[in-house]
CSV table of C-alpha atoms in Angstrom, one decimal:
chain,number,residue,atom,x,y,z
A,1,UNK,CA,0.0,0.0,0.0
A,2,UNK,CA,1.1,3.9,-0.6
A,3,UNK,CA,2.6,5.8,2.8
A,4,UNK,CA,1.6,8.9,0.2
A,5,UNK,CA,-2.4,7.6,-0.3
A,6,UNK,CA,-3.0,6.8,3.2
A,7,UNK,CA,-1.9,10.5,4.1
A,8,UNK,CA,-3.8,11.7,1.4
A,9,UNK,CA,-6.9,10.0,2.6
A,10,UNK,CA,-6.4,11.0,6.4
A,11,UNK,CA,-6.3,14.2,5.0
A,12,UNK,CA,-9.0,14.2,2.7
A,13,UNK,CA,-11.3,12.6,6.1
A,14,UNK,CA,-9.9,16.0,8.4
A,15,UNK,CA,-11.3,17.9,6.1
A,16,UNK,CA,-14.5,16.5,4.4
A,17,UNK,CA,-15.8,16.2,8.3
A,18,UNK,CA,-17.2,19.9,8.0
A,19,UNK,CA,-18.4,19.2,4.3
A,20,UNK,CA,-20.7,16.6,4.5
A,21,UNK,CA,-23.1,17.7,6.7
A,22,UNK,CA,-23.5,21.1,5.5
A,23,UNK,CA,-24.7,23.5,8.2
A,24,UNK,CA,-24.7,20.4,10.4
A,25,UNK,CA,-26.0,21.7,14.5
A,26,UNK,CA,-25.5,25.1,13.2
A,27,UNK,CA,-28.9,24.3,10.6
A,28,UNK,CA,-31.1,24.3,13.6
A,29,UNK,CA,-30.0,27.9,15.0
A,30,UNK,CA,-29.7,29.6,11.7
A,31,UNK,CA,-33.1,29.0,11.4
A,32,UNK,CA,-34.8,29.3,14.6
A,33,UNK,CA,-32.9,32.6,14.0
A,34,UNK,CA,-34.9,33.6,11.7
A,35,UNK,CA,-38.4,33.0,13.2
A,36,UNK,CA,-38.8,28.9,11.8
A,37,UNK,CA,-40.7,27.1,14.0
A,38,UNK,CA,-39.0,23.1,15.8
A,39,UNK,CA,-41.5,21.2,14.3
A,40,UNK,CA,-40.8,23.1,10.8
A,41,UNK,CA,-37.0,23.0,11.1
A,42,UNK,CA,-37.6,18.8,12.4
A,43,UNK,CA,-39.7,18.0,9.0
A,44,UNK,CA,-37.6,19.9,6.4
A,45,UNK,CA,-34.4,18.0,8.2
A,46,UNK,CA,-36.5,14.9,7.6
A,47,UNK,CA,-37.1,15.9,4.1
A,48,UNK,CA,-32.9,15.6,3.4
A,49,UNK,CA,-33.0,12.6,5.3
A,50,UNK,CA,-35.8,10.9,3.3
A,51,UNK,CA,-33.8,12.2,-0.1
A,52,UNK,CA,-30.3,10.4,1.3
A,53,UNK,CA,-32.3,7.3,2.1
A,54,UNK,CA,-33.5,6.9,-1.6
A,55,UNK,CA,-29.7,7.2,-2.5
A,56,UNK,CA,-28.3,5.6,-0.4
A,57,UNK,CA,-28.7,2.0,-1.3
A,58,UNK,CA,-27.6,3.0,-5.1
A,59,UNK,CA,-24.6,4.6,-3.4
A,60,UNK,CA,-23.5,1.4,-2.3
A,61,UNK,CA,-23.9,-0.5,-5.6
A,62,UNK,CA,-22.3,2.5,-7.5
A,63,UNK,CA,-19.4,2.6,-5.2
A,64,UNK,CA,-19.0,-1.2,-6.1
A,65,UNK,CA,-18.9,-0.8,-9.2
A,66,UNK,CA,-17.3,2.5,-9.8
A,67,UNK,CA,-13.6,2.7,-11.1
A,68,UNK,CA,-13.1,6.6,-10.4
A,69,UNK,CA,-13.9,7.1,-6.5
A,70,UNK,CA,-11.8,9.9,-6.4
A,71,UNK,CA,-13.5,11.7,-8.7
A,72,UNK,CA,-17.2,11.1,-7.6
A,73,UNK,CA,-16.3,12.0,-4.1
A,74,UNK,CA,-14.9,15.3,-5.2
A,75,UNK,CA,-18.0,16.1,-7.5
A,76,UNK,CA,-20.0,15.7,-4.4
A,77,UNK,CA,-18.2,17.8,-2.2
A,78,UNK,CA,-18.8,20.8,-4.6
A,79,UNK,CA,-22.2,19.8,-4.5
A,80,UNK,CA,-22.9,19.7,-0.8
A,81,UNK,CA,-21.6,23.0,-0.3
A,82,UNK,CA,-22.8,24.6,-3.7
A,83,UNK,CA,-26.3,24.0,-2.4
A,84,UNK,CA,-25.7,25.0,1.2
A,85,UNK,CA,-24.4,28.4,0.2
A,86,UNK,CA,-27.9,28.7,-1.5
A,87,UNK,CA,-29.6,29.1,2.2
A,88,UNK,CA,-27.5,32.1,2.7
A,89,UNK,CA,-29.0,33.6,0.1
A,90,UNK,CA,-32.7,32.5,0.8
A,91,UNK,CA,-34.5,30.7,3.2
A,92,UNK,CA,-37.8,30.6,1.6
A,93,UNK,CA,-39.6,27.0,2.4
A,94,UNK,CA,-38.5,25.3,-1.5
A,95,UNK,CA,-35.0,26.7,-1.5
A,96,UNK,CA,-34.4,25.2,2.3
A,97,UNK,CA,-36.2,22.3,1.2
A,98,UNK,CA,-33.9,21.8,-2.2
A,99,UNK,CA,-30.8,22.3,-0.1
A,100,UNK,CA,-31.7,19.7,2.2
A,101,UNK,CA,-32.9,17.1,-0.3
A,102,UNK,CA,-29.7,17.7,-2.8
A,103,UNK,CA,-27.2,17.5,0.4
A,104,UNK,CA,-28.7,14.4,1.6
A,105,UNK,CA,-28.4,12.7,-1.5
A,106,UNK,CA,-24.8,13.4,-1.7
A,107,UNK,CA,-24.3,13.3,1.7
A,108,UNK,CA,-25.3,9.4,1.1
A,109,UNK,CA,-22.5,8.5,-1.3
A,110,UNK,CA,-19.7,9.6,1.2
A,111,UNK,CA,-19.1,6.8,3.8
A,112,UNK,CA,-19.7,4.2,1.3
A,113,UNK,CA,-16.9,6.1,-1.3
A,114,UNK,CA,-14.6,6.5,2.0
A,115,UNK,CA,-15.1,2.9,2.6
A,116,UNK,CA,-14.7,1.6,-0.5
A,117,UNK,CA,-11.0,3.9,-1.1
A,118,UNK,CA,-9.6,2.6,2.3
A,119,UNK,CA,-10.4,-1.2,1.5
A,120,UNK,CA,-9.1,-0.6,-2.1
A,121,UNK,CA,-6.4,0.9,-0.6
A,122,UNK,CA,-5.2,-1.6,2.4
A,123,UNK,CA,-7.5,-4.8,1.7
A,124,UNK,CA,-9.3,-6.2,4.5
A,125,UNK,CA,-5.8,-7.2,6.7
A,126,UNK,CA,-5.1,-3.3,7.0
A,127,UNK,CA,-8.4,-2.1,7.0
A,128,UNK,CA,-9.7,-1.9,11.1
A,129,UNK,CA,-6.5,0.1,12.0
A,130,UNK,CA,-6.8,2.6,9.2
A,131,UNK,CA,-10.4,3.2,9.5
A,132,UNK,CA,-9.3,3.7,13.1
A,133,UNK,CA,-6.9,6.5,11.7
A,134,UNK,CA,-9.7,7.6,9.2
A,135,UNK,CA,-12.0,8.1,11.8
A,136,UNK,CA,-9.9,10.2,13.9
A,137,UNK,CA,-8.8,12.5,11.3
A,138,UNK,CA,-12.3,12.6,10.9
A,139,UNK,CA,-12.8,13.9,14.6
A,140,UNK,CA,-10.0,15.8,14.9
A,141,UNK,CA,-11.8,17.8,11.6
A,142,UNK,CA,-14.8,18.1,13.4
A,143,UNK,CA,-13.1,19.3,16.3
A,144,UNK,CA,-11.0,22.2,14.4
A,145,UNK,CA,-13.3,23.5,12.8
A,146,UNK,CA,-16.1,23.6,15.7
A,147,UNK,CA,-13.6,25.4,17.4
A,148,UNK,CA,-13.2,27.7,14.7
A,149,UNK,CA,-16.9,27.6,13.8
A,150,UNK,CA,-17.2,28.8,17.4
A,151,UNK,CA,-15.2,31.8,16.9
A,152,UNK,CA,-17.1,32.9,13.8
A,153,UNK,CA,-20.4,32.7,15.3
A,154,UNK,CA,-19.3,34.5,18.1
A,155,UNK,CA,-17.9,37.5,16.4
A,156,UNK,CA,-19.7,37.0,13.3
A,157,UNK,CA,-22.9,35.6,13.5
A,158,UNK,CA,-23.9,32.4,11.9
A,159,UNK,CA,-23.3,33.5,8.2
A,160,UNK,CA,-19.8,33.1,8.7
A,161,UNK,CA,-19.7,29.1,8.9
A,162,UNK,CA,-20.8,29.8,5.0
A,163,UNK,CA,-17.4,30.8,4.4
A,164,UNK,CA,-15.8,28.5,6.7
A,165,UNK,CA,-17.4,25.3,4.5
A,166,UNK,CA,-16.2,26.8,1.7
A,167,UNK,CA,-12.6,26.8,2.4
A,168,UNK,CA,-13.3,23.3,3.8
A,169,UNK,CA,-14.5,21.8,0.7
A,170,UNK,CA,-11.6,23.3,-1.1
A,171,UNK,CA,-9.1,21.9,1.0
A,172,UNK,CA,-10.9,18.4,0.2
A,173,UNK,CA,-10.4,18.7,-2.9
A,174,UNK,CA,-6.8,19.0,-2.8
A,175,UNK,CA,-6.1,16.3,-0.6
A,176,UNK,CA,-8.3,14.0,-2.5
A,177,UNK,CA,-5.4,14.8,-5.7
A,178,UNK,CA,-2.8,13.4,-3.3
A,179,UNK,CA,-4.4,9.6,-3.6
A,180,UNK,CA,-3.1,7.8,-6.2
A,181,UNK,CA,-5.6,6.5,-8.4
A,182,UNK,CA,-3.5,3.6,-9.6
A,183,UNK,CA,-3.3,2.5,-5.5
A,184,UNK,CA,-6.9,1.6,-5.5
A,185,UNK,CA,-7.4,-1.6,-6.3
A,186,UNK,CA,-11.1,-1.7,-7.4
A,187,UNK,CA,-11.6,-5.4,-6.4
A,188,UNK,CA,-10.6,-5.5,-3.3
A,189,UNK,CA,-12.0,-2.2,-2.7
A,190,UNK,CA,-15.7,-4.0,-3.1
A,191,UNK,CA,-14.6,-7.1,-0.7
A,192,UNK,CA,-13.3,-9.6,-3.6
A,193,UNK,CA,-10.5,-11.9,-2.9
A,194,UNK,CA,-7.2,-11.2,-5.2
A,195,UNK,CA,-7.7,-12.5,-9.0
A,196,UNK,CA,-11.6,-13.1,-8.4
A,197,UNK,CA,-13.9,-11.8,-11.0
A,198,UNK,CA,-16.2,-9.1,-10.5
A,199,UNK,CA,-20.1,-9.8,-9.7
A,200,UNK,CA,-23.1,-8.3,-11.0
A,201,UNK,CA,-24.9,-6.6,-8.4
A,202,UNK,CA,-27.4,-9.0,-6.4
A,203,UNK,CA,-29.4,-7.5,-3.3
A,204,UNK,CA,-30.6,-11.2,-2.4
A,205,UNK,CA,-27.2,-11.7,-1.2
A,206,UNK,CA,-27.5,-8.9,1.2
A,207,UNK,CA,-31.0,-9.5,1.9
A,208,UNK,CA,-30.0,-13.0,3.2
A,209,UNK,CA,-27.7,-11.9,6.0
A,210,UNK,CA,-29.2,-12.1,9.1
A,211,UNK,CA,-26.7,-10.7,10.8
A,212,UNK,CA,-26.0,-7.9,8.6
A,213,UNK,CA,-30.2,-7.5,8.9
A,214,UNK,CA,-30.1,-7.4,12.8
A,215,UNK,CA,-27.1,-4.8,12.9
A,216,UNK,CA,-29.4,-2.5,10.8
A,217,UNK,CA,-32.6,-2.4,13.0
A,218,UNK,CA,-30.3,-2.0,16.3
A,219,UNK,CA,-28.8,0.9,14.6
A,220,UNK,CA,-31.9,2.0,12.9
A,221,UNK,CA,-33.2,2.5,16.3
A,222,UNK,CA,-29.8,3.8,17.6
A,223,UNK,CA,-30.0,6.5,15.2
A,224,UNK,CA,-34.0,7.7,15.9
A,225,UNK,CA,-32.6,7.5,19.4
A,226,UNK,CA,-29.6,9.9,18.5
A,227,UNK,CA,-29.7,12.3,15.2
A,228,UNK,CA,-32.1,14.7,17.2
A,229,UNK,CA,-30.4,14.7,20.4
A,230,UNK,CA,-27.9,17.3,19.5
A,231,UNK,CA,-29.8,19.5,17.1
A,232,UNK,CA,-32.8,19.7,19.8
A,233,UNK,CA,-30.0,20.4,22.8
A,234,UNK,CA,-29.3,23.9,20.5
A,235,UNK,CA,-32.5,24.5,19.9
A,236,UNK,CA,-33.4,24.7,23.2
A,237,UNK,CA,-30.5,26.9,24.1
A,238,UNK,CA,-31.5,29.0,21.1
A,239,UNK,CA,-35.3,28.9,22.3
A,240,UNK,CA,-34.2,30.6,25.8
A,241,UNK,CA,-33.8,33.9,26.0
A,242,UNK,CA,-31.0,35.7,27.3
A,243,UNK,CA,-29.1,31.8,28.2
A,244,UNK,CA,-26.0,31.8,25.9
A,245,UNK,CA,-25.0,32.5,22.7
A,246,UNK,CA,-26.3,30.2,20.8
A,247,UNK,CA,-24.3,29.7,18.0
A,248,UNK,CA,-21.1,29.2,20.8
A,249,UNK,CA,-23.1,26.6,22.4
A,250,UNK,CA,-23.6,24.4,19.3
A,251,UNK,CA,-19.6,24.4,18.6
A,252,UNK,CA,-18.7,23.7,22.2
A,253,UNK,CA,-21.2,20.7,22.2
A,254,UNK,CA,-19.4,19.9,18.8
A,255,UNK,CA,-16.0,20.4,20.5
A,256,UNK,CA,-17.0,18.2,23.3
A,257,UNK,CA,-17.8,15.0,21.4
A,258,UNK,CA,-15.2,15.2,18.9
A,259,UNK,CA,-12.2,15.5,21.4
A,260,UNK,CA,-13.5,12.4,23.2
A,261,UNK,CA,-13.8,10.5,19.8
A,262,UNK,CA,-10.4,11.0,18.5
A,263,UNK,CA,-8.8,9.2,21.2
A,264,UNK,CA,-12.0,6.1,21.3
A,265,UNK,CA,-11.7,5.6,17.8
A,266,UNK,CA,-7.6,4.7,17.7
A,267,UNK,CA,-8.3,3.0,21.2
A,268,UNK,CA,-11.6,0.9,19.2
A,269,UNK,CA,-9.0,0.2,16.4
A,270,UNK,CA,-6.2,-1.8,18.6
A,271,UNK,CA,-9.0,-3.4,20.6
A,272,UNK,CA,-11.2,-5.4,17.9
A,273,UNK,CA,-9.3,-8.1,17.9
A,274,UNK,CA,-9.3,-8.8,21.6
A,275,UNK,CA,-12.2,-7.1,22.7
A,276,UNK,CA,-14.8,-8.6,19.7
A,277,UNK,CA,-16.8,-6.7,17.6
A,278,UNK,CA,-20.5,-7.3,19.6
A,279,UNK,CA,-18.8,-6.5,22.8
A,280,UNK,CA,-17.7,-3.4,21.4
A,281,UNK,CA,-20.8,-2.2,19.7
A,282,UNK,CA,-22.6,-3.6,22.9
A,283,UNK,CA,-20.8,-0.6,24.8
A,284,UNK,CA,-22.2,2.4,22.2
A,285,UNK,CA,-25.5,0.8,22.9
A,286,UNK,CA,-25.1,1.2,26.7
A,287,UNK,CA,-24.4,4.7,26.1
A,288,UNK,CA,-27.1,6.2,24.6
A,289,UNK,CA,-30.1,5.4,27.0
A,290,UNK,CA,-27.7,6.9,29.7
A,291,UNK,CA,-27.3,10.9,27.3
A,292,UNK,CA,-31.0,11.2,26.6
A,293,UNK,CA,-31.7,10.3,30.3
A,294,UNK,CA,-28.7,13.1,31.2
A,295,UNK,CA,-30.5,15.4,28.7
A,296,UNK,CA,-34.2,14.7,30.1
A,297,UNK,CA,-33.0,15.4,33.6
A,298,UNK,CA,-31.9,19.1,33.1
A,299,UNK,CA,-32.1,22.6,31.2
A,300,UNK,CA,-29.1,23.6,32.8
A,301,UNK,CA,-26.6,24.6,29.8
A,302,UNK,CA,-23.5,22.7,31.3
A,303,UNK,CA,-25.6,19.7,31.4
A,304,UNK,CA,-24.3,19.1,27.6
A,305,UNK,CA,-21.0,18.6,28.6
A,306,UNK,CA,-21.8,15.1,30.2
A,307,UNK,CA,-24.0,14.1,27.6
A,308,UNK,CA,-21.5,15.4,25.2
A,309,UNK,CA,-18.7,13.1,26.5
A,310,UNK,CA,-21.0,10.3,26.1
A,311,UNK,CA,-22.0,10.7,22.2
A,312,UNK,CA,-17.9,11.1,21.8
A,313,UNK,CA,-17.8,7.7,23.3
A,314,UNK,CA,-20.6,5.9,21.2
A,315,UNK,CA,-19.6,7.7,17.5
A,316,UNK,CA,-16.3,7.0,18.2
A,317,UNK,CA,-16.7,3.3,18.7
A,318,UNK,CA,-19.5,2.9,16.3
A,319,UNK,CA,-17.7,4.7,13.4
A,320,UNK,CA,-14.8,2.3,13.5
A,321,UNK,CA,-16.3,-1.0,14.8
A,322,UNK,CA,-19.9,-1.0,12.5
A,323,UNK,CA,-17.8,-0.5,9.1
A,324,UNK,CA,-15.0,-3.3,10.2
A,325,UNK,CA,-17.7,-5.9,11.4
A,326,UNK,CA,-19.2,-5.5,7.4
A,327,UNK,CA,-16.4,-5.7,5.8
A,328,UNK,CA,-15.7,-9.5,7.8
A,329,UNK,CA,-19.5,-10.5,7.2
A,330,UNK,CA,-19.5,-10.0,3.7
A,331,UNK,CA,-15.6,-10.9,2.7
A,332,UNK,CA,-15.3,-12.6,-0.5
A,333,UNK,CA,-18.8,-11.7,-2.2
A,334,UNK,CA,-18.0,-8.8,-3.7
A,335,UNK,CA,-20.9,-6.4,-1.6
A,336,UNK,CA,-18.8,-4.9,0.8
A,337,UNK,CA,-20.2,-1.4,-0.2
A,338,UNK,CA,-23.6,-2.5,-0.8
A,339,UNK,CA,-23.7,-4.1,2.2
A,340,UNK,CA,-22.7,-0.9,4.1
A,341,UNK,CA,-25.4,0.7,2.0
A,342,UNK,CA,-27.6,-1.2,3.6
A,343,UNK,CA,-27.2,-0.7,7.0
A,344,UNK,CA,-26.1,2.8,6.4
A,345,UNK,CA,-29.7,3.0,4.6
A,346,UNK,CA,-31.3,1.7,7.9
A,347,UNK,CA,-29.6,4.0,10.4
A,348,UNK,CA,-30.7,6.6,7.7
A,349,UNK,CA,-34.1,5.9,8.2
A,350,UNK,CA,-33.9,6.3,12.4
A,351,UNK,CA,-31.9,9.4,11.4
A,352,UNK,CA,-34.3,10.6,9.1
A,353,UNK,CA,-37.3,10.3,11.4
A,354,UNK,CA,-35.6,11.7,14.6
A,355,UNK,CA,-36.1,15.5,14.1
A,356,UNK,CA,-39.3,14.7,12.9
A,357,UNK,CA,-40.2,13.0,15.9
A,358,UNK,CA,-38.6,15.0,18.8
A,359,UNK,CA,-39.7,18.0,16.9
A,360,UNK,CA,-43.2,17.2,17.4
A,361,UNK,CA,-42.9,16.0,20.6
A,362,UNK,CA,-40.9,19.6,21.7
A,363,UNK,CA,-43.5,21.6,20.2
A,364,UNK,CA,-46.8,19.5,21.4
A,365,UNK,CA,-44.7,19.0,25.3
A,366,UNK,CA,-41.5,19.8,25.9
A,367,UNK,CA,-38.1,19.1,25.3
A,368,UNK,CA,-37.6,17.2,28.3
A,369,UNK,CA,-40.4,14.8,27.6
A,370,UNK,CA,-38.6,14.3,23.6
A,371,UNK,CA,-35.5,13.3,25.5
A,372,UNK,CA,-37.0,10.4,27.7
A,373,UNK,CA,-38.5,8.8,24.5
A,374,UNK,CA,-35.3,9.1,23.0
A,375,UNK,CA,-33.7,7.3,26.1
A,376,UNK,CA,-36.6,4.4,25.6
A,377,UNK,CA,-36.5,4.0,21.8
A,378,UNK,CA,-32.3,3.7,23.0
A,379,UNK,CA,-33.0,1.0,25.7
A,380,UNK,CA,-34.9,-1.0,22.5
A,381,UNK,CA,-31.8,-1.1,20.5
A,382,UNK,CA,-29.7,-2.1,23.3
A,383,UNK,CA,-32.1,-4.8,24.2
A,384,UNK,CA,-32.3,-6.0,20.4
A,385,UNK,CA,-28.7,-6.7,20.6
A,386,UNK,CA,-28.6,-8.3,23.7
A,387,UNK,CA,-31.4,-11.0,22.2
A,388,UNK,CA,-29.5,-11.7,19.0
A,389,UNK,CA,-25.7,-12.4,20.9
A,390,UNK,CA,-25.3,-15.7,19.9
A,391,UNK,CA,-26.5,-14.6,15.5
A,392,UNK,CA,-24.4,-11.9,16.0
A,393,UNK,CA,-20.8,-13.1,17.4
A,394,UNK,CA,-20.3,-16.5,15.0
A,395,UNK,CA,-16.4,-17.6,14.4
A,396,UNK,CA,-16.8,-16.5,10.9
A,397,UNK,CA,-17.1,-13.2,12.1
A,398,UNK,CA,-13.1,-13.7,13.8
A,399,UNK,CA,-14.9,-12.5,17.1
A,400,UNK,CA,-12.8,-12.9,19.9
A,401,UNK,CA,-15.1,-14.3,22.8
């Protein structure tokens, strides 16, 4: 493998962290901001969420069969942020609406492309330890530029993170030109053994995974549990007069998370192979029910810091663990990507449905209820796993029990 592509790809996963989610927990205040309503902000967030689900299962195929990953990625990029600069300019209901549904599409084909360059990259052997580096490049982009994010919006109002995405996509672009196209080998980037032919797409292979199945429901529900909790822990700050800045608060919560996942994802990555891949996904499960309780419990501002430390925790193990266990369920069958599709497809839909959900449930009740049926819908997941142990930790899966 190329020293030169790896570096080029932990630079292009710094960087693309503040790309592809656009305004990310910044999207919530800019438009309670200006006078949008939760339940309104929850349903056009659903609305991208819905778009990315329809693409996402067609990301995984295309990034399967694709022979230019480089390139697709970096068309994307542009797109993301091209349509995210048009909110800046407008936030009439179609226009917010457009922006959402374009980014979420786009949004969809990034972790399967990432995916599929690092397993083209360091086949399946390597794989583990440099997602683990992927995904804390990944953080540690996060992290920079919350922490810069958090300047802006505190000298410059909101509008400034425009700019700030801009130079981040550009930067993305240039470190994608530093990965070798001739060091992605396009087999082994879709799971094949060497010198095997390449298969024509077949979702019946996927759809006969069990396994693969049962780690898409428990993180379907993961995800309704946790894509709101975040945006809603803003918007209640923004909703409070006279509390904090708002803008501030949404990068520190941002800052929070993504110090403690740098350090969990290289720790997840030298621990698969002792520790087991159920065992560890069975600790992000444990997590969650525990930071929507935290967030039920208290208003108080300062609360996010605990709940904070606890999403780093989860997202860091999830991020390296959930893409490592797919690649070892479907080795050899030439899926890989379309199998992550798949159960990126089902955390989508939890995703997808969580403002939608907690957004009602704020605006009807209160945000404290929306955070104790976040903690429940969390305990389900958790309990999910628990039941399916024995489908879910076989020896073909090289878990360490």
């Amino acid at each position: 493998m190329s020293i030169r592509s790896l570096q080029a790809l932990c630079l292009t996963s710094f960087f693309i962290a503040d790309v592809r989610d656009g305004l990310g927990p910044f999207l919530g205040i800019f438009l309670t901001q200006r006078h949008w309503q939760p339940d309104d902000i929850g349903l056009l967030m659903t609305a991208g969420g819905v778009a990315g689900l329809l693409a996402t299962l067609p990301a995984g195929f295309i990034t399967d069969a694709s022979k230019n990953k480089r390139l697709i990625l970096a068309l994307l990029c542009v797109l993301i942020t091209s349509t995210t600069l048009l909110l800046w300019l407008s936030q009439a209901n179609a226009v917010v609406a457009f922006s959402q549904i374009v980014s979420g599409i786009c949004a969809a084909f990034v972790g399967p492309l990432i995916t599929g360059i690092t397993l083209g990259l360091t086949g399946q052997k390597g794989f583990s330890a440099q997602m683990g580096k992927n995904e804390a490049f990944n953080h540690g982009g996060n992290f920079i530029t919350a922490l810069i994010a958090g300047g802006i919006a505190w000298y410059w109002g909101i509008g400034g993170i425009f700019i700030l995405m801009t130079c981040t996509m550009l930067l993305t672009l240039i470190a994608l030109t530093g990965i070798r196209s001739s060091d992605i080998d396009d087999n082994a980037a879709r799971g094949l053994e060497s010198g095997a032919s390449a298969q024509v797409p077949d979702f019946s292979v996927l759809a006969k995974n069990k396994p693969l199945l049962i780690t898409g429901l428990t993180l379907l529900l993961f995800h309704l549990a946790n894509a709101a909790l975040l945006p809603m822990l803003s918007m209640r700050v923004a909703a409070a007069p006279g509390a904090v800045n708002p803008g501030l608060y949404a990068a520190a919560t941002v800052i929070i998370s993504q110090l403690v996942m740098i350090p969990v994802a290289i720790w997840t990555a030298g621990r698969i192979d002792r520790v087991g891949y159920w065992r560890l996904i069975m600790l992000a499960l444990l997590v969650m029910p525990v930071r929507a309780a935290l967030a039920a419990s208290s208003a108080a501002p300062l609360m996010m810091v605990p709940v904070q430390i606890l999403d780093g925790v989860a997202a860091g193990v999830l991020g390296v663990v959930v893409p490592s266990f797919i690649v070892v369920l479907l080795r050899g069958n030439g899926h890989v990507n379309a199998g992550q599709s798949v159960v990126m497809l089902m955390q989508g839909v939890g995703a997808a449905m969580s403002p939608a959900l907690t957004g009602m449930i704020a605006g009807h009740y209160s945000f404290a209820t929306a955070f104790s049926v976040l903690s429940v819908i969390a305990l389900t997941a958790l309990l999910i796993w628990w039941r399916y142990a024995p489908l879910l930790s076989p020896p073909s899966c090289m878990e360490t029990r």
